[in-house]
Amino acid sequence: WWNEGRAVQTARSLTEGAGLVVSVPADKVDAVNEGKLIHTSGPVTTDTVPTDPDFAISAPGVRLVRSTEMYQWIEEKKTETKKNVGGSEETVTTYSYSKGWSDEPEESSNFYQPQGHENPPMEIRGKHVQIPEGKLSAFTLDTPVIDLIGGEKALPIDPAKLPEIDAAYPGTKRVSLAGDRIFLGFNPTSPVIGDYRIS
């Protein structure tokens, strides 16, 4: 009921808003439209270039999103209920461990069998770098409006930038490229626990 009620309220608000919205040109701010729901479109411009200083990566746009994965132990828990002879039931839980990439730290201290499956702390995390404000012709866009801009695209990493990336990286792991990702570790084709891949 709660979700359906909210969906109906949202639909009504959108219908009401669609009836009230005023389309305006982007090249002029008209005081007549102050406080009204307006629609305009155009390219966003800014004097700021989003930059990730940890890897010397920058790109024009409104936002730069760093995605980070660490190669680590991952625990899988499986619980089954089995029927015994005589009709009684028994719940059996099994744990399995595999190595894989994850963008969240797998806390190995919480594993059922932590010994032999230790993960290092995840020291490099994802990051968002966003411009504080931008312009859409005559309109100034502040953070709440810029937060709503989507349409992220993958940013290819130029191999010629590798020395610059390596110099900016504050850690001690070997820096290389694996496809369109930065790889931190000895061998991208054979990762070990604690290696990173970043896009």
Tab-separated table of C-alpha atoms in Angstrom:
chain	number	residue	atom	x	y	z
A	1	TRP	CA	0.000	0.000	0.000
A	2	TRP	CA	2.791	2.413	0.948
A	3	ASN	CA	4.644	1.944	-2.349
A	4	GLU	CA	1.459	2.034	-4.435
A	5	GLY	CA	0.322	5.196	-2.652
A	6	ARG	CA	3.652	6.864	-3.346
A	7	ALA	CA	3.554	5.741	-7.005
A	8	VAL	CA	0.092	7.294	-7.443
A	9	GLN	CA	1.241	10.514	-5.748
A	10	THR	CA	4.330	10.659	-7.974
A	11	ALA	CA	2.258	10.047	-11.119
A	12	ARG	CA	-0.166	12.821	-10.145
A	13	SER	CA	2.735	15.203	-9.406
A	14	LEU	CA	4.344	14.442	-12.768
A	15	THR	CA	1.046	14.989	-14.591
A	16	GLU	CA	0.503	18.257	-12.746
A	17	GLY	CA	4.100	19.333	-13.438
A	18	ALA	CA	3.800	18.481	-17.137
A	19	GLY	CA	0.801	20.811	-17.335
A	20	LEU	CA	2.654	23.630	-15.579
A	21	VAL	CA	6.071	23.374	-17.224
A	22	VAL	CA	7.132	26.322	-19.389
A	23	SER	CA	9.648	25.812	-22.212
A	24	VAL	CA	12.117	28.690	-22.383
A	25	PRO	CA	15.155	29.514	-24.525
A	26	ALA	CA	18.497	28.958	-22.802
A	27	ASP	CA	20.059	32.237	-23.931
A	28	LYS	CA	17.997	34.513	-21.677
A	29	VAL	CA	16.764	34.418	-18.066
A	30	ASP	CA	13.335	36.030	-17.890
A	31	ALA	CA	12.125	37.292	-14.482
A	32	VAL	CA	8.544	36.446	-15.550
A	33	ASN	CA	9.407	32.745	-15.128
A	34	GLU	CA	10.878	33.112	-11.618
A	35	GLY	CA	9.488	30.361	-9.359
A	36	LYS	CA	7.960	28.436	-12.272
A	37	LEU	CA	8.814	24.950	-13.422
A	38	ILE	CA	10.809	25.526	-16.607
A	39	HIS	CA	12.351	23.377	-19.308
A	40	THR	CA	15.377	24.317	-21.379
A	41	SER	CA	18.252	22.445	-22.972
A	42	GLY	CA	21.738	22.998	-24.254
A	43	PRO	CA	25.380	22.176	-23.577
A	44	VAL	CA	26.782	22.676	-20.079
A	45	THR	CA	30.015	24.676	-19.915
A	46	THR	CA	32.439	25.156	-17.043
A	47	ASP	CA	35.877	26.565	-16.302
A	48	THR	CA	36.627	23.551	-14.081
A	49	VAL	CA	37.911	20.202	-15.382
A	50	PRO	CA	37.155	17.219	-13.083
A	51	THR	CA	40.472	15.628	-12.076
A	52	ASP	CA	41.428	12.526	-10.091
A	53	PRO	CA	44.787	13.584	-8.579
A	54	ASP	CA	45.601	10.052	-7.346
A	55	PHE	CA	46.074	8.929	-10.968
A	56	ALA	CA	46.538	12.219	-12.886
A	57	ILE	CA	43.360	11.576	-14.875
A	58	SER	CA	41.207	14.480	-16.017
A	59	ALA	CA	38.506	14.888	-18.634
A	60	PRO	CA	36.116	17.607	-19.726
A	61	GLY	CA	32.604	17.121	-18.427
A	62	VAL	CA	30.586	17.620	-15.266
A	63	ARG	CA	31.769	14.545	-13.361
A	64	LEU	CA	34.625	12.048	-13.268
A	65	VAL	CA	33.744	8.702	-11.677
A	66	ARG	CA	36.519	6.349	-10.576
A	67	SER	CA	35.461	2.681	-10.349
A	68	THR	CA	37.800	0.514	-8.286
A	69	GLU	CA	37.834	-3.259	-7.870
A	70	MET	CA	40.182	-5.328	-5.715
A	71	TYR	CA	41.049	-8.981	-6.321
A	72	GLN	CA	40.134	-10.756	-3.090
A	73	TRP	CA	38.755	-13.808	-1.383
A	74	ILE	CA	34.953	-14.033	-1.565
A	75	GLU	CA	32.946	-16.242	0.782
A	76	GLU	CA	29.754	-17.933	-0.384
A	77	LYS	CA	27.356	-19.386	2.161
A	78	LYS	CA	24.847	-22.075	1.215
A	79	THR	CA	22.215	-23.405	3.614
A	80	GLU	CA	20.159	-26.527	2.876
A	81	THR	CA	17.535	-28.374	4.857
A	82	LYS	CA	17.778	-32.158	4.589
A	83	LYS	CA	15.291	-34.748	5.723
A	84	ASN	CA	16.644	-37.616	7.780
A	85	VAL	CA	15.309	-41.144	7.981
A	86	GLY	CA	12.403	-40.991	10.420
A	87	GLY	CA	11.190	-37.559	9.239
A	88	SER	CA	13.418	-35.214	11.215
A	89	GLU	CA	15.038	-32.294	9.426
A	90	GLU	CA	18.585	-31.067	9.613
A	91	THR	CA	19.903	-27.710	8.418
A	92	VAL	CA	23.374	-27.874	6.906
A	93	THR	CA	25.398	-24.772	6.084
A	94	THR	CA	28.444	-24.987	3.840
A	95	TYR	CA	30.973	-22.280	3.031
A	96	SER	CA	33.033	-22.029	-0.124
A	97	TYR	CA	35.799	-19.619	-1.024
A	98	SER	CA	36.870	-18.285	-4.395
A	99	LYS	CA	39.040	-15.455	-5.648
A	100	GLY	CA	37.395	-12.667	-7.626
A	101	TRP	CA	37.042	-8.950	-8.320
A	102	SER	CA	34.784	-6.851	-6.087
A	103	ASP	CA	34.198	-3.123	-5.744
A	104	GLU	CA	33.426	-3.555	-2.034
A	105	PRO	CA	35.841	-4.916	0.584
A	106	GLU	CA	35.188	-8.514	1.621
A	107	GLU	CA	35.918	-8.487	5.358
A	108	SER	CA	37.791	-11.768	5.732
A	109	SER	CA	37.821	-11.411	9.537
A	110	ASN	CA	34.054	-12.106	9.352
A	111	PHE	CA	34.515	-15.275	7.271
A	112	TYR	CA	33.545	-18.614	8.782
A	113	GLN	CA	37.057	-19.849	7.925
A	114	PRO	CA	39.265	-16.729	7.859
A	115	GLN	CA	42.557	-18.644	8.050
A	116	GLY	CA	44.025	-19.021	4.582
A	117	HIS	CA	41.495	-16.549	3.138
A	118	GLU	CA	42.885	-13.259	4.435
A	119	ASN	CA	42.116	-10.108	2.458
A	120	PRO	CA	44.170	-6.936	2.858
A	121	PRO	CA	42.280	-3.713	3.605
A	122	MET	CA	40.859	-2.043	0.505
A	123	GLU	CA	42.884	1.160	0.493
A	124	ILE	CA	41.830	2.496	-2.915
A	125	ARG	CA	38.123	3.151	-3.319
A	126	GLY	CA	35.803	4.509	-5.958
A	127	LYS	CA	35.575	8.278	-6.168
A	128	HIS	CA	33.374	10.981	-7.723
A	129	VAL	CA	34.873	14.347	-8.692
A	130	GLN	CA	32.251	16.848	-9.836
A	131	ILE	CA	32.302	20.470	-10.931
A	132	PRO	CA	30.798	22.815	-8.284
A	133	GLU	CA	28.765	24.780	-10.833
A	134	GLY	CA	28.296	25.201	-14.550
A	135	LYS	CA	26.574	27.340	-17.127
A	136	LEU	CA	23.805	26.425	-19.531
A	137	SER	CA	23.958	29.496	-21.752
A	138	ALA	CA	22.387	32.235	-19.555
A	139	PHE	CA	21.510	29.880	-16.678
A	140	THR	CA	23.825	29.009	-13.789
A	141	LEU	CA	23.609	25.385	-12.663
A	142	ASP	CA	24.419	24.663	-9.018
A	143	THR	CA	25.242	21.347	-7.347
A	144	PRO	CA	21.655	19.999	-6.933
A	145	VAL	CA	21.046	20.461	-10.669
A	146	ILE	CA	24.452	19.065	-11.686
A	147	ASP	CA	23.804	16.039	-9.430
A	148	LEU	CA	20.889	15.161	-11.740
A	149	ILE	CA	22.957	15.121	-14.939
A	150	GLY	CA	23.574	11.539	-16.063
A	151	GLY	CA	24.932	9.946	-19.206
A	152	GLU	CA	28.329	8.770	-17.998
A	153	LYS	CA	30.551	7.240	-20.665
A	154	ALA	CA	33.635	5.073	-20.316
A	155	LEU	CA	36.850	7.087	-20.481
A	156	PRO	CA	39.551	5.276	-22.465
A	157	ILE	CA	42.995	5.599	-20.941
A	158	ASP	CA	45.718	6.656	-23.334
A	159	PRO	CA	48.766	4.343	-22.961
A	160	ALA	CA	50.994	7.406	-23.455
A	161	LYS	CA	49.696	8.705	-20.086
A	162	LEU	CA	51.039	5.661	-18.202
A	163	PRO	CA	54.253	7.383	-16.943
A	164	GLU	CA	52.162	10.311	-15.661
A	165	ILE	CA	49.693	7.931	-13.963
A	166	ASP	CA	52.576	5.994	-12.388
A	167	ALA	CA	54.167	9.222	-11.070
A	168	ALA	CA	50.870	10.401	-9.529
A	169	TYR	CA	49.917	7.040	-7.948
A	170	PRO	CA	50.786	7.325	-4.236
A	171	GLY	CA	51.217	3.583	-3.612
A	172	THR	CA	53.978	1.062	-4.224
A	173	LYS	CA	52.321	-1.440	-6.592
A	174	ARG	CA	53.440	-1.766	-10.194
A	175	VAL	CA	51.252	0.345	-12.524
A	176	SER	CA	50.237	-0.951	-15.964
A	177	LEU	CA	47.258	-0.958	-18.297
A	178	ALA	CA	44.952	-3.924	-18.863
A	179	GLY	CA	42.631	-2.997	-21.705
A	180	ASP	CA	40.867	0.231	-20.725
A	181	ARG	CA	41.737	-0.152	-17.036
A	182	ILE	CA	44.630	0.825	-14.834
A	183	PHE	CA	46.068	-2.313	-13.223
A	184	LEU	CA	47.941	-2.165	-9.917
A	185	GLY	CA	49.911	-5.347	-9.378
A	186	PHE	CA	52.655	-7.443	-10.920
A	187	ASN	CA	50.804	-9.260	-13.735
A	188	PRO	CA	47.402	-8.249	-15.182
A	189	THR	CA	46.861	-11.723	-16.688
A	190	SER	CA	47.477	-13.455	-13.350
A	191	PRO	CA	46.188	-11.226	-10.508
A	192	VAL	CA	46.921	-11.993	-6.873
A	193	ILE	CA	44.999	-11.063	-3.723
A	194	GLY	CA	45.254	-7.312	-3.158
A	195	ASP	CA	45.701	-6.293	-6.808
A	196	TYR	CA	43.464	-3.533	-8.202
A	197	ARG	CA	41.849	-2.631	-11.480
A	198	ILE	CA	40.577	0.888	-11.976
A	199	SER	CA	38.442	2.483	-14.650
